[in-house]
CSV table of C-alpha atoms and ligand atoms in Angstrom, one decimal:
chain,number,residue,atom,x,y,z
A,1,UNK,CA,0.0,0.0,0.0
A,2,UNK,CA,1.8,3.3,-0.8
A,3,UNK,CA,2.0,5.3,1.9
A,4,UNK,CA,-0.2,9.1,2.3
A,5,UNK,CA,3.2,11.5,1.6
A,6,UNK,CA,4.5,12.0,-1.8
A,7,UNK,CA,7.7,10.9,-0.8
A,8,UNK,CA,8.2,7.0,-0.4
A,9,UNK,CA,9.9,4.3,1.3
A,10,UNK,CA,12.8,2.9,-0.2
A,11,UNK,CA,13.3,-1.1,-0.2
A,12,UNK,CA,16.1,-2.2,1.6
A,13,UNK,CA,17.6,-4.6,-1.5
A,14,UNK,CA,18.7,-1.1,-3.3
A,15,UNK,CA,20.0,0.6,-0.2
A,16,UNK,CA,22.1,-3.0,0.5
A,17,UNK,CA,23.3,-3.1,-3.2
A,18,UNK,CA,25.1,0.0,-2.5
A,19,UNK,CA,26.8,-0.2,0.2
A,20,UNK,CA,27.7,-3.2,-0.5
A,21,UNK,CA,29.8,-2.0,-3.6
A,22,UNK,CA,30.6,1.5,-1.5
A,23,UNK,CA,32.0,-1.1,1.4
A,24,UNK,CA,30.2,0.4,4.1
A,25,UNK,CA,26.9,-1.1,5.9
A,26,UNK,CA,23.3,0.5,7.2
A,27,UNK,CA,22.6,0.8,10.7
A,28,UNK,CA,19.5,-0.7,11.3
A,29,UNK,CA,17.4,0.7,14.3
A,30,UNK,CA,14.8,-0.6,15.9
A,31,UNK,CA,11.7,1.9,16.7
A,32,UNK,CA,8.9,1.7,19.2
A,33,UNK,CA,7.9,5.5,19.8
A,34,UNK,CA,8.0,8.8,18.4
A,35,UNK,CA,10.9,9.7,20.4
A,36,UNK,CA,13.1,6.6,19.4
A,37,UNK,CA,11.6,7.3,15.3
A,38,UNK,CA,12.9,11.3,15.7
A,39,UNK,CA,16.3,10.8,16.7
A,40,UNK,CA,17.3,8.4,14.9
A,41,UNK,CA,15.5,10.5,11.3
A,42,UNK,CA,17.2,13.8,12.9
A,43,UNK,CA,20.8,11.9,13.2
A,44,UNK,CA,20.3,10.2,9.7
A,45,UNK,CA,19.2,13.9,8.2
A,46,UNK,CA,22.2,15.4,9.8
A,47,UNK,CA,25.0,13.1,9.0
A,48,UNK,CA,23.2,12.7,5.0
A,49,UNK,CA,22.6,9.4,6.1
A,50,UNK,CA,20.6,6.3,4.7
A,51,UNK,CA,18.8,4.5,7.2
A,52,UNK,CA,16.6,1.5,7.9
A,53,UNK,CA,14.0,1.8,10.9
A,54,UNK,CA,12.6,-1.4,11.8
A,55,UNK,CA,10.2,-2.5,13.6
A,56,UNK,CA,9.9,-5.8,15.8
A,57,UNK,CA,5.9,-7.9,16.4
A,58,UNK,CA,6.9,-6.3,19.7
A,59,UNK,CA,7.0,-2.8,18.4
A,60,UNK,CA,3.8,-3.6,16.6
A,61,UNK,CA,1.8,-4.9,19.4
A,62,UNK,CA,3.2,-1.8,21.6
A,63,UNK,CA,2.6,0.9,19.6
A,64,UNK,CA,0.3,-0.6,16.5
A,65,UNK,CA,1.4,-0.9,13.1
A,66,UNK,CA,-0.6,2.1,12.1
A,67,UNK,CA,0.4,4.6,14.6
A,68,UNK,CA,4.1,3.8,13.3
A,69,UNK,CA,3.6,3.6,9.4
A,70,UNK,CA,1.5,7.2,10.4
A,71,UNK,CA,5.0,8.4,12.4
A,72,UNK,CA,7.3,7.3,9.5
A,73,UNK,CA,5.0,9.5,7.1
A,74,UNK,CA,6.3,11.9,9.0
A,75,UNK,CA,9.5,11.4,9.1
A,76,UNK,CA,9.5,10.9,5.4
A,77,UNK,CA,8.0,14.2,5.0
A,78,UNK,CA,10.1,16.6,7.5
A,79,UNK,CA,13.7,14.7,5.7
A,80,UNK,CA,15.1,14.3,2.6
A,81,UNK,CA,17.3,10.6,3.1
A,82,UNK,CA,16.4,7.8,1.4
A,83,UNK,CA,14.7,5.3,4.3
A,84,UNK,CA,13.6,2.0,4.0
A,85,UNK,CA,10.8,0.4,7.0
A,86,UNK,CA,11.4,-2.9,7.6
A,87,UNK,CA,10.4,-5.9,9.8
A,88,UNK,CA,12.8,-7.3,12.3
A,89,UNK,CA,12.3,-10.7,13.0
A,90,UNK,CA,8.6,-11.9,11.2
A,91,UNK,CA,7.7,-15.4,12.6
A,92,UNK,CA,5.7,-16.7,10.2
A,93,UNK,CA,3.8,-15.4,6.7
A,94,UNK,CA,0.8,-13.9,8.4
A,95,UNK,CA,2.7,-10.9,10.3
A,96,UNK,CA,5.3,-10.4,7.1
A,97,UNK,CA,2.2,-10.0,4.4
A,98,UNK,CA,0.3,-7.4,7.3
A,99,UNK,CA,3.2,-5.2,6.8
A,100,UNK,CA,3.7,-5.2,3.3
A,101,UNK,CA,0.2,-4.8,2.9
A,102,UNK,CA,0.9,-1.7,5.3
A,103,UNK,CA,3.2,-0.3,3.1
A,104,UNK,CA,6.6,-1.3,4.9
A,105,UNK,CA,9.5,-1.6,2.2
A,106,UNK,CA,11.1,-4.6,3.5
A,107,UNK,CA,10.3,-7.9,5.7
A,108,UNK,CA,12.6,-10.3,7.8
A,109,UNK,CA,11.5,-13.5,7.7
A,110,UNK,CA,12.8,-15.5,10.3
A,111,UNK,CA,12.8,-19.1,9.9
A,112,UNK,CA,15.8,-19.7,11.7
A,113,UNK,CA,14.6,-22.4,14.4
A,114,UNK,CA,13.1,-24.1,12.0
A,115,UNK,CA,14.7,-27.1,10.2
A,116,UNK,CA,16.8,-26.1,6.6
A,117,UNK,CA,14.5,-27.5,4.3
A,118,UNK,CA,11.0,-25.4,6.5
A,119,UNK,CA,12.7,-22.5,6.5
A,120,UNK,CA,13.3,-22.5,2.9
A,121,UNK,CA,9.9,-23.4,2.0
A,122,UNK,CA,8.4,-20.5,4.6
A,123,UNK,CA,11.3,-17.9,3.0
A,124,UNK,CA,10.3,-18.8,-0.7
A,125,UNK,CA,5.9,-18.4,0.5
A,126,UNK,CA,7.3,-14.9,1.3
A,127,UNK,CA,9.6,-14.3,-1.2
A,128,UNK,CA,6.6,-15.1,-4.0
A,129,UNK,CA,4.3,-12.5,-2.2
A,130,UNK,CA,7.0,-9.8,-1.9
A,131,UNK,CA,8.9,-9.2,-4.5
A,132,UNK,CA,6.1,-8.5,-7.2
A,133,UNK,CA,5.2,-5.9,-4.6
A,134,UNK,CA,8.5,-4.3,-4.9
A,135,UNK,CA,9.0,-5.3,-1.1
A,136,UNK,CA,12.8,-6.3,-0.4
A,137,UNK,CA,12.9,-9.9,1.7
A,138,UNK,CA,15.5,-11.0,4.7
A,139,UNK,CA,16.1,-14.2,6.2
A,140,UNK,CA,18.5,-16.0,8.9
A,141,UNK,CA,20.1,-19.0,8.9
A,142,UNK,CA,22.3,-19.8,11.6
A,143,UNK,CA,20.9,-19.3,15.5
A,144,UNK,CA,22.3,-16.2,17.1
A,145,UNK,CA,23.0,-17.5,20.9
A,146,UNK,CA,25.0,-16.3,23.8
A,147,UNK,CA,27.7,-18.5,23.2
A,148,UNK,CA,30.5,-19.7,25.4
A,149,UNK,CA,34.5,-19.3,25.3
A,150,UNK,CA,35.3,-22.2,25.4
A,151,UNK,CA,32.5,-23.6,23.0
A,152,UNK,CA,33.6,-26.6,20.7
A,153,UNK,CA,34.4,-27.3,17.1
A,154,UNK,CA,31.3,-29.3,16.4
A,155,UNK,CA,29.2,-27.0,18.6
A,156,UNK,CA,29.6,-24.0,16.7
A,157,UNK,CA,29.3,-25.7,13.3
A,158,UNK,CA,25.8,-27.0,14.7
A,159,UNK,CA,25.1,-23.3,16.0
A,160,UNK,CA,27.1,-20.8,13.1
A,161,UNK,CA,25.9,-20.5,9.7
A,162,UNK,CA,27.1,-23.2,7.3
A,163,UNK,CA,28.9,-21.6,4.0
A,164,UNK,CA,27.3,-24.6,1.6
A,165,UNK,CA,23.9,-24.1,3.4
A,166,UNK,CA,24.1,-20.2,2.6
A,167,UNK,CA,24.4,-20.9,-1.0
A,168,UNK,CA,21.7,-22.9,-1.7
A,169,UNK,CA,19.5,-21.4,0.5
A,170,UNK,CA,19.8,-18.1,-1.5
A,171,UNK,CA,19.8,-19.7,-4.7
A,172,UNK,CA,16.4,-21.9,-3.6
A,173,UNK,CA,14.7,-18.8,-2.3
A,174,UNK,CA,15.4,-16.1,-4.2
A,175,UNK,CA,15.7,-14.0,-0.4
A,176,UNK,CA,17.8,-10.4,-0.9
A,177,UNK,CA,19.7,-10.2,1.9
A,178,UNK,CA,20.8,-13.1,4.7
A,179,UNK,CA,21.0,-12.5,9.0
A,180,UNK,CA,23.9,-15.0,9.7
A,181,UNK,CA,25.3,-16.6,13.0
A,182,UNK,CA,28.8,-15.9,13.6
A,183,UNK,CA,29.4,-15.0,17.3
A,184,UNK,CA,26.7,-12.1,17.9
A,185,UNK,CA,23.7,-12.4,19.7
A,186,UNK,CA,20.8,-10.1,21.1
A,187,UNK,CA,21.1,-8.2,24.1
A,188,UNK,CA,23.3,-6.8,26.4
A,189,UNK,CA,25.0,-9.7,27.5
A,190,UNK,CA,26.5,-11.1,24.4
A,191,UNK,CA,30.5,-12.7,25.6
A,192,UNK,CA,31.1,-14.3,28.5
A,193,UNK,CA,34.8,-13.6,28.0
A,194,UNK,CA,36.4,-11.9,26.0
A,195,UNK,CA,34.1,-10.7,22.4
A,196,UNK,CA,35.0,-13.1,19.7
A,197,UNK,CA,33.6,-13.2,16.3
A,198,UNK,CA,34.1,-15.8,13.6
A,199,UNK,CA,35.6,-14.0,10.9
A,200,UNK,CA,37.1,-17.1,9.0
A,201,UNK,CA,33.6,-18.5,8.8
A,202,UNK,CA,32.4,-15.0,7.4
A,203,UNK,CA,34.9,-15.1,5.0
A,204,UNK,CA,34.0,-18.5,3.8
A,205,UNK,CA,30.1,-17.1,3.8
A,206,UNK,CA,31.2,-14.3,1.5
A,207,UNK,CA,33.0,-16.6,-0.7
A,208,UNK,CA,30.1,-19.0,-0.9
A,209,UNK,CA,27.6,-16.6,-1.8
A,210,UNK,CA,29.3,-14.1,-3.6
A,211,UNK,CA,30.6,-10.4,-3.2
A,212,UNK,CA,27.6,-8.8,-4.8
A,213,UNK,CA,25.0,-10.6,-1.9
A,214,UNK,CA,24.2,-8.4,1.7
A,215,UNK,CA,24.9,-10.2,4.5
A,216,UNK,CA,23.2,-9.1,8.0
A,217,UNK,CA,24.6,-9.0,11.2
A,218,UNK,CA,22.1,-9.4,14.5
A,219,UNK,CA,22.7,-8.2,17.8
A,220,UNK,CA,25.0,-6.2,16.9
A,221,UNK,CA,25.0,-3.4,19.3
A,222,UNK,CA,28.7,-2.4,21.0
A,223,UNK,CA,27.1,-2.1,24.9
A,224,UNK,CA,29.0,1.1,25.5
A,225,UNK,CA,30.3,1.2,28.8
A,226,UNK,CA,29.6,5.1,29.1
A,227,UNK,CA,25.8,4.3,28.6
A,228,UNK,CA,25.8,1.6,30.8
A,229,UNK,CA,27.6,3.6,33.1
A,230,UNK,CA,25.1,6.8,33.1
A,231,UNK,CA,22.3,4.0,33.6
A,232,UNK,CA,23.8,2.7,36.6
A,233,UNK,CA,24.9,6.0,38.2
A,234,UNK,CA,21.8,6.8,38.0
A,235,UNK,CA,19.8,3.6,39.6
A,236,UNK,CA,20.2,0.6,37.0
A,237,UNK,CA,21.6,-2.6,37.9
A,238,UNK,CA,23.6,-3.6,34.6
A,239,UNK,CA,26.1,-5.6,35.5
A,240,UNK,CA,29.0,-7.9,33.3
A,241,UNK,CA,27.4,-6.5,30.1
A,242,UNK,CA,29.3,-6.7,26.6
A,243,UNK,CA,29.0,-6.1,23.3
A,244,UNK,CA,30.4,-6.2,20.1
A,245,UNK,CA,34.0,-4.1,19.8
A,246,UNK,CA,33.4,-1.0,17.1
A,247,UNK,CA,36.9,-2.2,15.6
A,248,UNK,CA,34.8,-5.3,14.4
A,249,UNK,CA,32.7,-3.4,11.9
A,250,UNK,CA,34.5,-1.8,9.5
A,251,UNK,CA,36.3,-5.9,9.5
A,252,UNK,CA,32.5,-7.0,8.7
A,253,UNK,CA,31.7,-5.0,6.3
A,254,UNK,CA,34.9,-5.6,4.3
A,255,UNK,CA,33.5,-9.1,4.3
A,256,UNK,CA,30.0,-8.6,3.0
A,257,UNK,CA,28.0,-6.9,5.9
A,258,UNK,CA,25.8,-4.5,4.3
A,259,UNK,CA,23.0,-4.2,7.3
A,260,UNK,CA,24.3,-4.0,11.1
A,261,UNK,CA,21.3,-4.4,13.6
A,262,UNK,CA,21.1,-2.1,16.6
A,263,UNK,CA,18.5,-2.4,19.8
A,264,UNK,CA,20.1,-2.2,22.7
A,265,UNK,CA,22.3,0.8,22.2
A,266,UNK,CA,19.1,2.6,21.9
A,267,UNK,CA,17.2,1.4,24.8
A,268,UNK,CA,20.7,2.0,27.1
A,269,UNK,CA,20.5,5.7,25.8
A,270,UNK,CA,16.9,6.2,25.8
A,271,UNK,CA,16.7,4.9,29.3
A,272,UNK,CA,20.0,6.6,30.7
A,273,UNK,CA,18.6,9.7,29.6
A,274,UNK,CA,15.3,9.3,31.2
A,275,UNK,CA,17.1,7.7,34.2
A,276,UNK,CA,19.4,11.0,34.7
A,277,UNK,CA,16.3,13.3,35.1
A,278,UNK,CA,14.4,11.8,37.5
A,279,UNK,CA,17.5,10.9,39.7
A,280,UNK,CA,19.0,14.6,39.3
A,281,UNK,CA,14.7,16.0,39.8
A,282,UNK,CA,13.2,13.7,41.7
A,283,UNK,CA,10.4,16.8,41.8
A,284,UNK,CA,9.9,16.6,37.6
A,285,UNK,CA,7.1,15.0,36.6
A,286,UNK,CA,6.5,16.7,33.2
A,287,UNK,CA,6.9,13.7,30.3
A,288,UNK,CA,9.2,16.1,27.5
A,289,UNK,CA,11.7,17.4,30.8
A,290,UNK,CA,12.9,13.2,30.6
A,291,UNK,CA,11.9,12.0,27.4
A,292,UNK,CA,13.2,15.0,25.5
A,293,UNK,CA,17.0,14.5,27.3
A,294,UNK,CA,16.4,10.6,26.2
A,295,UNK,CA,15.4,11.7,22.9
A,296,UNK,CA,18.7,13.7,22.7
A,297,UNK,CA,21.1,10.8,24.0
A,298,UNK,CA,19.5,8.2,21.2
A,299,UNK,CA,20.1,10.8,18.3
A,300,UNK,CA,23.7,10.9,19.5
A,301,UNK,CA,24.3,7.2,19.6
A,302,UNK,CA,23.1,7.0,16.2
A,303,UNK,CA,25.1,9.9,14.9
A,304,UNK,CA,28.5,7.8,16.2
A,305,UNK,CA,26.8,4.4,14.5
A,306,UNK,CA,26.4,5.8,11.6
A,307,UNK,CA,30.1,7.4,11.6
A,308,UNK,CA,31.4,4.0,12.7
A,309,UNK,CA,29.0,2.2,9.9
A,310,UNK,CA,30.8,4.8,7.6
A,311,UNK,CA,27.0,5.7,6.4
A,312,UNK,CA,27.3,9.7,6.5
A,313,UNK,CA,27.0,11.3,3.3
A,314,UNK,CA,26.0,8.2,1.6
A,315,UNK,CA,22.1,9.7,1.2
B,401,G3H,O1,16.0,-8.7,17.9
B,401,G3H,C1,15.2,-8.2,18.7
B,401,G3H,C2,15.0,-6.7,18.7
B,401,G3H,O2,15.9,-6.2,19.7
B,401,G3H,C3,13.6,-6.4,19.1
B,401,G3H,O3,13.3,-6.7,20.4
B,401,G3H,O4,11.3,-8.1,20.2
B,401,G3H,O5,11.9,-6.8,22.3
B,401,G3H,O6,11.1,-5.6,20.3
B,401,G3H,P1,11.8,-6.8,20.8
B,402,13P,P1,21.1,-5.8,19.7
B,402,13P,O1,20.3,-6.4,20.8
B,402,13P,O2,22.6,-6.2,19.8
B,402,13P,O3,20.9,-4.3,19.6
B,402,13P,O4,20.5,-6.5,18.3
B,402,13P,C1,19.4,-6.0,17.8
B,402,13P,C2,18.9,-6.8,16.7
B,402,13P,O5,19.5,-7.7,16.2
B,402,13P,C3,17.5,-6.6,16.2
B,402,13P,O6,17.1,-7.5,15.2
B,403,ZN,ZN1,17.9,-9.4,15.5
């Protein structure tokens, strides 16, 4: 459905395809509010900045799909980048043909606990309704778990993305861009020790499906230890978090990384923000005095992503 602005979305396949060949990658930023949706549009505006706004079935069942596609209409209008809405994390058909039929510009399907051959078949079903909608289609294969130092051999070949899988799970479903399990994983708890990610298998990935195919990386977010820190200064209890070192990126994106994903860089700013104010004015209780500093600390985390993502003036 095209959306009630004259400008429009973007799907992600054409915003991948470039920075694929410019070697850098999209952040990807997950949105559940107006406040969250305008700093990450303002840092993206600023910085001449592509970006892709997703939105989780958790977003959708917070805020409702409409209220969002209404916000993002908004966006569109008061910016001039290109910006692609996507889906993070679809479970099944039903939820990734309500957003397309909503006018989003891109859907993740995510078949990844289900077995090779079901999540092809699930992938392909979406796929088929997609693409002749001009609607740009991700998928995962690979399971993106906290994983151990010391984890074995065979334990990460049963856990990581398999190179031959990769292949001919492209080639079988016709999917633009692929989430895969190297090391990362959701949260702010991602290493136990130190932050290790499988670059040989990424390599092998790459080779597999080619240097012209976007690869994503999940959970992706670095866990800054100044957010963290202004979060439990200020009453949290976030403790032996760690994320994934910013050195790591541009190394990922050398390597076929076109679309980073970041949650819960936003939610440590957003909520260190709000945090701060009502520690510091215990008397405030109007909702812009703490949601307007929050607002401020989430545009400038995305302003450093999309530096370290080497986005700025790619719009
Ligand atoms: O990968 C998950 C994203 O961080 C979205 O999280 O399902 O709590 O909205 P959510
Ligand atoms: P983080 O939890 O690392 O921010 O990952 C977010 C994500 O992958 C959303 O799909
Ligand atoms: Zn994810």
């Amino acid at each position: 459905m095209p959306l009630c602005t004259s400008r429009q979305l973007v799907p992600t396949k054409e915003l991948l395809q470039k920075a694929l060949k410019g070697k850098y990658a999209l952040g990807a930023y997950n949105v559940n509010n107006m406040e969250l949706l305008q700093a990450i549009v303002e840092a993206g505006n600023e910085l001449k900045a592509p970006l892709i706004l997703q939105v989780s079935a958790g977003a959708r069942k917070y805020a409702n799909q409409t209220y969002l596609i209404k916000l993002v209409e908004a966006a569109l209008d008061s910016s001039d980048i290109p910006i692609a809405l996507h889906l993070d994390h679809g479970e099944d058909f039903e939820i990734c043909k309500a957003c397309i039929d909503g006018g989003f510009s891109s859907v993740m399907i995510d078949g990844s606990k289900h077995p090779f051959e079901e999540n092809i078949a699930l992938v392909k079903q979406v796929v088929d309704y997609a693409h002749p909608r001009n609607v740009s289609v991700e998928a995962e294969l690979g399971r993106l778990a906290g994983v151990e130092d010391n984890i074995s051999v065979s334990e990460k070949d049963a856990i990581y993305t398999n190179p031959a899988e990769a292949k001919e799970f492209i080639d079988r479903t016709g999917v633009d861009s692929l989430a895969i399990a190297i090391g990362t994983s959701h949260g702010a708890y991602k290493f136990k020790g130190e932050a290790k990610l499988d670059f040989e298998r990424l390599a092998e990935i790459q080779k597999a499906v080619g240097d012209d195919f976007p690869l994503v990386l999940h959970g992706a977010s670095s866990v800054p230890e100044e957010l963290v820190k202004i979060c439990n200064d200020n009453g949290a209890e976030i403790k032996g978090s760690k994320g994934v070192p910013e050195e790591m990126f541009s190394k990922a994106t050398q390597l076929g990384v076109a679309k980073i994903n970041v949650d819960t860089d936003l939610r440590l700013a957003f909520t260190g923000g709000i945090r701060k104010v009502m520690k510091e004015s215990p008397s405030e209780f109007d909702p812009r005095k703490y949601l307007g500093p929050a607002r401020a600390a989430v545009k400038e985390i995305v302003k450093h992503k999309i530096k370290v993502f080497g986005t700025d003036g790619k719009a």
